[in-house]
Amino acid sequence: MYDLKTSKEELILELQKLQKENRVLKTKYEKDVLEQKQITEVLELKEEQRKAILQSTLNGFWRADMQGRLLEVNKAYCQMSGYSEQELLNMRISDLDALENTEDTLAHLQRMRENGGERFESKHRRKDGSIIDVEVSTNHLDLNGGQIVSFTNDITERKHSVNVLFESEQLFREVMQNSPIGMALVKPDGHFINVNKAFCNMLGYSKEELLSLDSQSITHPEDLDSGLNHVRQLWNGGIGKFQTEKRYIRKDETVIWAMLNLSMVSYDDGRPKYAIAQIQDITPRKLSEQALKESETKYRLIADNMGNVVTVLDMDLNLTYVSPSVERILGYSPDEYLKIGLSGIIHPESMEKIVPVFEERKQMVLSGEADVKNIVLEAQFLKKNGALIWVEIVSSFIRDKNQIPVGILSVSHDITERKNNKLQLINRIRIEEIFKDISYQFVRGSYLETDELINSALDKVGLFTQVDRIHVCRYENNGTVVSNTHEWCNEGIEPQINHLQQLPAVLFQWGMDKLYRYELINYEDIAYLPREAAAERNILQKFGIASILAIPLIYEKQFNGFVAFSSVKRKKAWIDDDIKMLNVLSDLISGELGRTNSMKELIKAREKAEESDRLKTSFLANMSHEIRTPMNGILGLTNMLLQPGLDTEDRESFIQVVHQSGQRLLNTVNDIVEISQIESGTVYLKVDDTDVNACVEGLMGLYGPEARKKGLKLMVDRLLPVTAKNISTDRTKLDSMLGNLIKNAIKYTESGTINMGCLANGAAIEFYIKDTGIGIPKERQAAVFERFVQADNTDTRAFEGLGVGLAIARSYAQLLGGNIRVESEEGVGSTFYVNLPVKN
């Protein structure tokens, strides 16, 4: 075995021993000359392969003596510092460290010698004068008076990102859940409050499983005491954060190395609240560090077991070796991978890009045009299960002892999550822009523009999500029917809005019940809708819908409809980000529709109030007229009756007119008293057994003379059987209600008949008064039951009266537990129906 601590003489002895073993192997396997030649070449290329490994790693590497003089650096550190390799080899560590002077650096190197190495964060000064944050991992080697080897990572972006993202709790949650490194919130007792997906994947546990564990139960037993003093200081407030390396035991009982960063979050009074743990899997790096200290055999063992895929190719890009980790990452065994070759693994589009790059670099090296160190490329690899992943390939040329390139060493690692995170970030920014624009338009827009605003919002979201169709459907007629009010269709998709109007809600009971419970309906394939959703499946299939996502419209805790997103051309799986975005759209639409309805209700209420004021003004004028007209008649005629010499015939005529005027005035006063009692809520019922037939006959006798005087026939068509003539009601209110209807019939009928009667209607009695009068226009039939309204409001003087008779009749009908309605045809006549319960 070779070790960086091994002396030169020992290396020579070991090499002689290996050469002797090679001669024995050559004698034993002389029939396979080609294989023996390959073994010999591998042995000769050990040093070159070690250098190739260092040059291909993404971590910066440097080796220095105990005076801080740099002895060796790799390409990554040159790029990190901005210096060339030759410049760095003429420098000391103190020339680069921005936090330590020469004395501090020498003291620090001495501590590294005593401790065998350290891991810490620092700041390095680049050639251009800029300062970068770095994470440094060092080990001490007992070579030539002592040497320090270091792997250095540029963590400037990570530090900056953490500082920015932690500014808000919401961003922190997003960062935590989407972070490519493991993160957890930890209680003082070691139990987890929250963990992210990366940490779950790192340890192989589900989120629920980790939340039931504590940090001690997943820590390697040998590491339980390491850093314990720092943890105690952290919870006691002595330090705010600390960093350490430790081992974790995965669910499958395998062990991984991780870099743990713990920082404290405290309450305002300083008490510890919880700790934020950042856990980064450093197993590959630990293995790489180990590779620097071990022999070629151990190096190969590491290559075979490291997390990344290590491959060796000849100069014609033919695979000659692949590490076993390929099976874990891509699903292929090493033998399968070698048999398929690069052209069967790398996506054709990626292959077209990377082959020319390799050929170009190869020609540059072979011709001596340039000394190519690392080649870094991104490509899509095809896994055995057919899935595509993004891979970063870092390659360098393997050279023989004469520095002639003889092959290519490549290290590939999966960057799919990093690529996806970048795309998700871009999508989130775009989503925020879309919804800011939609919200801005909704806030600025008028309620009269609601339809245009919603259609515009559907267009923006539809184009972004690339759905095929979006429907906004709302409940109508007290939730009995569903209608499609707004629709957006992608290019080439046929609109269906005209076919989705006034659909009975009862036909879609399963879907309505789910939405009413504020649940989503989310099916990538509608064929998997449950059996009880047969009606929903049939209509979706009728419109060619393959996938559906329906989100309820909720406004002020009321379910008002739903927004449906559908895919027609292909099946679509809705991811969490999609659902979050579409939930926001649903909330915005609900709010806009609610705002519009509120505005319409306010305007309607205002118009009603204005109409009420107008009607009351008209009523007061009418009341004045109805009081003054008969009063003037009474006063004028009584003055004439007091005149001497009035003959008997004139006296009787004047007395008759006075009596009629007094009766009209009494009717007006009675109406005013009754409507006032109704308005003030001081109407009281006196319920008793009432003979309905006697009531009808009494009204016949009371209003018969008035009808005959006008030349009308007042007739009773039907009465109740003697056995069913009694009902439980208020006789006074019943007389007043029916009397108002009869008076109205006489008032608005010039000729013909007025029929009245009653009949049993189940548990109710139905009264009717039918006339052959002027009739009521259809648009005025609902209004005539309002207070102070007559059928023809354009000329209230055409017929005497206050216009409150029907309002009184409706109020009394409702007080008695019944209702009133009218059927009328203009120019033909009207029929008023009153339904009252038999038992009140």
PDB file of C-alpha atoms in Angstrom, residues 2-163:
ATOM      1  CA  TYR A   2       1.108   3.551  -0.735  1.00  0.00           C
ATOM      2  CA  ASP A   3       0.623   6.357   1.742  1.00  0.00           C
ATOM      3  CA  LEU A   4       1.607  10.007   1.641  1.00  0.00           C
ATOM      4  CA  LYS A   5       3.553   9.293   4.839  1.00  0.00           C
ATOM      5  CA  THR A   6       5.615   6.569   3.137  1.00  0.00           C
ATOM      6  CA  SER A   7       9.316   7.416   2.618  1.00  0.00           C
ATOM      7  CA  LYS A   8      11.003   7.377  -0.754  1.00  0.00           C
ATOM      8  CA  GLU A   9      13.041   4.282   0.130  1.00  0.00           C
ATOM      9  CA  GLU A  10       9.914   2.425   1.176  1.00  0.00           C
ATOM     10  CA  LEU A  11       8.215   3.402  -2.081  1.00  0.00           C
ATOM     11  CA  ILE A  12      11.215   2.047  -4.038  1.00  0.00           C
ATOM     12  CA  LEU A  13      11.136  -1.214  -2.084  1.00  0.00           C
ATOM     13  CA  GLU A  14       7.398  -1.487  -2.581  1.00  0.00           C
ATOM     14  CA  LEU A  15       7.783  -0.778  -6.302  1.00  0.00           C
ATOM     15  CA  GLN A  16      10.492  -3.456  -6.550  1.00  0.00           C
ATOM     16  CA  LYS A  17       8.207  -5.850  -4.749  1.00  0.00           C
ATOM     17  CA  LEU A  18       5.360  -5.038  -7.149  1.00  0.00           C
ATOM     18  CA  GLN A  19       7.680  -5.482 -10.140  1.00  0.00           C
ATOM     19  CA  LYS A  20       8.705  -8.901  -8.807  1.00  0.00           C
ATOM     20  CA  GLU A  21       5.038  -9.801  -8.376  1.00  0.00           C
ATOM     21  CA  ASN A  22       4.434  -8.634 -11.943  1.00  0.00           C
ATOM     22  CA  ARG A  23       7.096 -11.027 -13.249  1.00  0.00           C
ATOM     23  CA  VAL A  24       5.461 -13.892 -11.362  1.00  0.00           C
ATOM     24  CA  LEU A  25       2.040 -12.918 -12.756  1.00  0.00           C
ATOM     25  CA  LYS A  26       3.504 -12.656 -16.249  1.00  0.00           C
ATOM     26  CA  THR A  27       4.960 -16.181 -15.996  1.00  0.00           C
ATOM     27  CA  LYS A  28       1.707 -17.552 -14.613  1.00  0.00           C
ATOM     28  CA  TYR A  29      -0.510 -15.889 -17.213  1.00  0.00           C
ATOM     29  CA  GLU A  30       1.790 -15.765 -20.186  1.00  0.00           C
ATOM     30  CA  LYS A  31      -1.049 -16.972 -22.433  1.00  0.00           C
ATOM     31  CA  ASP A  32      -2.860 -13.668 -21.888  1.00  0.00           C
ATOM     32  CA  VAL A  33      -0.208 -11.168 -22.951  1.00  0.00           C
ATOM     33  CA  LEU A  34      -2.710  -8.391 -23.589  1.00  0.00           C
ATOM     34  CA  GLU A  35      -4.146  -8.503 -20.059  1.00  0.00           C
ATOM     35  CA  GLN A  36      -0.609  -8.495 -18.567  1.00  0.00           C
ATOM     36  CA  LYS A  37       0.271  -5.437 -20.630  1.00  0.00           C
ATOM     37  CA  GLN A  38      -2.803  -3.564 -19.326  1.00  0.00           C
ATOM     38  CA  ILE A  39      -1.931  -4.413 -15.713  1.00  0.00           C
ATOM     39  CA  THR A  40       1.606  -3.107 -16.221  1.00  0.00           C
ATOM     40  CA  GLU A  41       0.302   0.142 -17.719  1.00  0.00           C
ATOM     41  CA  VAL A  42      -2.042   0.667 -14.775  1.00  0.00           C
ATOM     42  CA  LEU A  43       0.811   0.266 -12.321  1.00  0.00           C
ATOM     43  CA  GLU A  44       2.951   2.709 -14.239  1.00  0.00           C
ATOM     44  CA  LEU A  45       0.155   5.253 -14.304  1.00  0.00           C
ATOM     45  CA  LYS A  46      -0.570   5.328 -10.574  1.00  0.00           C
ATOM     46  CA  GLU A  47       1.001   8.692 -10.000  1.00  0.00           C
ATOM     47  CA  GLU A  48      -0.631  10.128 -13.114  1.00  0.00           C
ATOM     48  CA  GLN A  49      -4.016   8.795 -12.036  1.00  0.00           C
ATOM     49  CA  ARG A  50      -3.581  10.308  -8.568  1.00  0.00           C
ATOM     50  CA  LYS A  51      -2.841  13.656 -10.161  1.00  0.00           C
ATOM     51  CA  ALA A  52      -5.729  13.199 -12.562  1.00  0.00           C
ATOM     52  CA  ILE A  53      -8.050  12.579  -9.623  1.00  0.00           C
ATOM     53  CA  LEU A  54      -6.861  15.776  -7.906  1.00  0.00           C
ATOM     54  CA  GLN A  55      -7.155  17.780 -11.106  1.00  0.00           C
ATOM     55  CA  SER A  56     -10.651  16.472 -11.883  1.00  0.00           C
ATOM     56  CA  THR A  57     -12.137  17.051  -8.427  1.00  0.00           C
ATOM     57  CA  LEU A  58     -14.429  20.073  -8.050  1.00  0.00           C
ATOM     58  CA  ASN A  59     -12.869  20.933  -4.670  1.00  0.00           C
ATOM     59  CA  GLY A  60      -9.855  23.212  -4.479  1.00  0.00           C
ATOM     60  CA  PHE A  61      -6.720  21.327  -3.322  1.00  0.00           C
ATOM     61  CA  TRP A  62      -3.405  22.574  -1.978  1.00  0.00           C
ATOM     62  CA  ARG A  63      -0.428  21.069  -0.119  1.00  0.00           C
ATOM     63  CA  ALA A  64       1.930  23.197   1.960  1.00  0.00           C
ATOM     64  CA  ASP A  65       4.913  22.780   4.295  1.00  0.00           C
ATOM     65  CA  MET A  66       4.915  23.885   7.923  1.00  0.00           C
ATOM     66  CA  GLN A  67       6.185  27.357   6.929  1.00  0.00           C
ATOM     67  CA  GLY A  68       3.029  27.852   4.872  1.00  0.00           C
ATOM     68  CA  ARG A  69       4.776  27.575   1.483  1.00  0.00           C
ATOM     69  CA  LEU A  70       2.522  26.050  -1.162  1.00  0.00           C
ATOM     70  CA  LEU A  71       3.975  22.864  -2.681  1.00  0.00           C
ATOM     71  CA  GLU A  72       1.106  21.685  -4.858  1.00  0.00           C
ATOM     72  CA  VAL A  73      -2.252  23.045  -6.054  1.00  0.00           C
ATOM     73  CA  ASN A  74      -4.925  21.774  -8.412  1.00  0.00           C
ATOM     74  CA  LYS A  75      -6.792  23.468 -11.239  1.00  0.00           C
ATOM     75  CA  ALA A  76      -9.923  24.036  -9.121  1.00  0.00           C
ATOM     76  CA  TYR A  77      -8.007  26.093  -6.561  1.00  0.00           C
ATOM     77  CA  CYS A  78      -6.302  28.103  -9.314  1.00  0.00           C
ATOM     78  CA  GLN A  79      -9.731  28.993 -10.699  1.00  0.00           C
ATOM     79  CA  MET A  80     -11.003  29.723  -7.200  1.00  0.00           C
ATOM     80  CA  SER A  81      -8.132  32.116  -6.349  1.00  0.00           C
ATOM     81  CA  GLY A  82      -7.597  33.609  -9.799  1.00  0.00           C
ATOM     82  CA  TYR A  83      -3.844  32.827  -9.688  1.00  0.00           C
ATOM     83  CA  SER A  84      -1.967  30.538 -12.055  1.00  0.00           C
ATOM     84  CA  GLU A  85      -0.387  27.365 -10.704  1.00  0.00           C
ATOM     85  CA  GLN A  86       3.121  28.854 -11.011  1.00  0.00           C
ATOM     86  CA  GLU A  87       2.073  32.015  -9.138  1.00  0.00           C
ATOM     87  CA  LEU A  88       0.595  30.009  -6.290  1.00  0.00           C
ATOM     88  CA  LEU A  89       3.681  27.811  -5.928  1.00  0.00           C
ATOM     89  CA  ASN A  90       5.661  30.987  -5.194  1.00  0.00           C
ATOM     90  CA  MET A  91       3.231  32.079  -2.458  1.00  0.00           C
ATOM     91  CA  ARG A  92       2.439  31.270   1.168  1.00  0.00           C
ATOM     92  CA  ILE A  93      -0.929  30.546   2.780  1.00  0.00           C
ATOM     93  CA  SER A  94      -0.753  33.857   4.615  1.00  0.00           C
ATOM     94  CA  ASP A  95      -0.670  35.636   1.237  1.00  0.00           C
ATOM     95  CA  LEU A  96      -4.139  34.211   0.553  1.00  0.00           C
ATOM     96  CA  ASP A  97      -5.844  34.178   3.957  1.00  0.00           C
ATOM     97  CA  ALA A  98      -7.737  37.444   4.505  1.00  0.00           C
ATOM     98  CA  LEU A  99      -8.245  36.860   8.240  1.00  0.00           C
ATOM     99  CA  GLU A 100      -4.776  35.823   9.434  1.00  0.00           C
ATOM    100  CA  ASN A 101      -1.342  37.422   9.232  1.00  0.00           C
ATOM    101  CA  THR A 102       1.885  35.405   8.906  1.00  0.00           C
ATOM    102  CA  GLU A 103       2.210  34.772  12.639  1.00  0.00           C
ATOM    103  CA  ASP A 104      -1.423  33.710  12.947  1.00  0.00           C
ATOM    104  CA  THR A 105      -1.000  31.365   9.997  1.00  0.00           C
ATOM    105  CA  LEU A 106       2.119  29.699  11.428  1.00  0.00           C
ATOM    106  CA  ALA A 107       0.365  29.239  14.769  1.00  0.00           C
ATOM    107  CA  HIS A 108      -2.669  27.811  12.998  1.00  0.00           C
ATOM    108  CA  LEU A 109      -0.476  25.348  11.042  1.00  0.00           C
ATOM    109  CA  GLN A 110       1.088  24.242  14.323  1.00  0.00           C
ATOM    110  CA  ARG A 111      -2.372  23.548  15.793  1.00  0.00           C
ATOM    111  CA  MET A 112      -3.202  21.511  12.695  1.00  0.00           C
ATOM    112  CA  ARG A 113      -0.037  19.426  13.290  1.00  0.00           C
ATOM    113  CA  GLU A 114      -1.037  18.854  16.935  1.00  0.00           C
ATOM    114  CA  ASN A 115      -4.658  17.999  16.129  1.00  0.00           C
ATOM    115  CA  GLY A 116      -3.871  15.992  12.980  1.00  0.00           C
ATOM    116  CA  GLY A 117      -5.962  18.432  10.946  1.00  0.00           C
ATOM    117  CA  GLU A 118      -8.911  20.827  11.225  1.00  0.00           C
ATOM    118  CA  ARG A 119     -12.125  21.875   9.506  1.00  0.00           C
ATOM    119  CA  PHE A 120     -13.050  25.529   9.563  1.00  0.00           C
ATOM    120  CA  GLU A 121     -14.462  28.453   7.571  1.00  0.00           C
ATOM    121  CA  SER A 122     -12.290  31.396   6.526  1.00  0.00           C
ATOM    122  CA  LYS A 123     -11.958  34.104   3.899  1.00  0.00           C
ATOM    123  CA  HIS A 124      -9.427  34.052   1.045  1.00  0.00           C
ATOM    124  CA  ARG A 125      -8.248  36.986  -1.017  1.00  0.00           C
ATOM    125  CA  ARG A 126      -8.366  36.442  -4.801  1.00  0.00           C
ATOM    126  CA  LYS A 127      -5.834  37.860  -7.232  1.00  0.00           C
ATOM    127  CA  ASP A 128      -8.273  40.615  -8.236  1.00  0.00           C
ATOM    128  CA  GLY A 129      -8.518  41.711  -4.577  1.00  0.00           C
ATOM    129  CA  SER A 130     -12.023  40.349  -3.995  1.00  0.00           C
ATOM    130  CA  ILE A 131     -12.723  38.320  -0.847  1.00  0.00           C
ATOM    131  CA  ILE A 132     -14.431  34.914  -0.968  1.00  0.00           C
ATOM    132  CA  ASP A 133     -15.809  32.732   1.823  1.00  0.00           C
ATOM    133  CA  VAL A 134     -14.180  29.295   1.919  1.00  0.00           C
ATOM    134  CA  GLU A 135     -14.655  26.049   3.785  1.00  0.00           C
ATOM    135  CA  VAL A 136     -11.297  24.391   4.531  1.00  0.00           C
ATOM    136  CA  SER A 137     -10.656  20.735   5.489  1.00  0.00           C
ATOM    137  CA  THR A 138      -7.020  19.953   6.401  1.00  0.00           C
ATOM    138  CA  ASN A 139      -4.957  16.920   7.369  1.00  0.00           C
ATOM    139  CA  HIS A 140      -1.380  16.747   8.651  1.00  0.00           C
ATOM    140  CA  LEU A 141       1.140  14.411   6.988  1.00  0.00           C
ATOM    141  CA  ASP A 142       4.473  13.396   8.533  1.00  0.00           C
ATOM    142  CA  LEU A 143       6.460  13.995   5.354  1.00  0.00           C
ATOM    143  CA  ASN A 144       9.666  16.058   5.051  1.00  0.00           C
ATOM    144  CA  GLY A 145       9.263  17.806   8.379  1.00  0.00           C
ATOM    145  CA  GLY A 146       5.481  17.861   8.155  1.00  0.00           C
ATOM    146  CA  GLN A 147       3.030  18.925   5.477  1.00  0.00           C
ATOM    147  CA  ILE A 148      -0.591  20.096   5.405  1.00  0.00           C
ATOM    148  CA  VAL A 149      -2.985  18.918   2.693  1.00  0.00           C
ATOM    149  CA  SER A 150      -6.260  20.762   2.248  1.00  0.00           C
ATOM    150  CA  PHE A 151      -9.498  20.573   0.325  1.00  0.00           C
ATOM    151  CA  THR A 152     -11.020  24.027  -0.022  1.00  0.00           C
ATOM    152  CA  ASN A 153     -14.574  24.874  -1.167  1.00  0.00           C
ATOM    153  CA  ASP A 154     -15.766  28.303  -2.290  1.00  0.00           C
ATOM    154  CA  ILE A 155     -18.899  28.834  -0.165  1.00  0.00           C
ATOM    155  CA  THR A 156     -19.418  32.521  -0.998  1.00  0.00           C
ATOM    156  CA  GLU A 157     -22.640  31.920  -2.901  1.00  0.00           C
ATOM    157  CA  ARG A 158     -23.935  29.527  -0.289  1.00  0.00           C
ATOM    158  CA  LYS A 159     -23.244  31.998   2.533  1.00  0.00           C
ATOM    159  CA  HIS A 160     -24.858  34.806   0.591  1.00  0.00           C
ATOM    160  CA  SER A 161     -27.875  32.664  -0.311  1.00  0.00           C
ATOM    161  CA  VAL A 162     -28.403  31.578   3.275  1.00  0.00           C
ATOM    162  CA  ASN A 163     -28.257  35.179   4.533  1.00  0.00           C
TER     163      ASN A 163
END
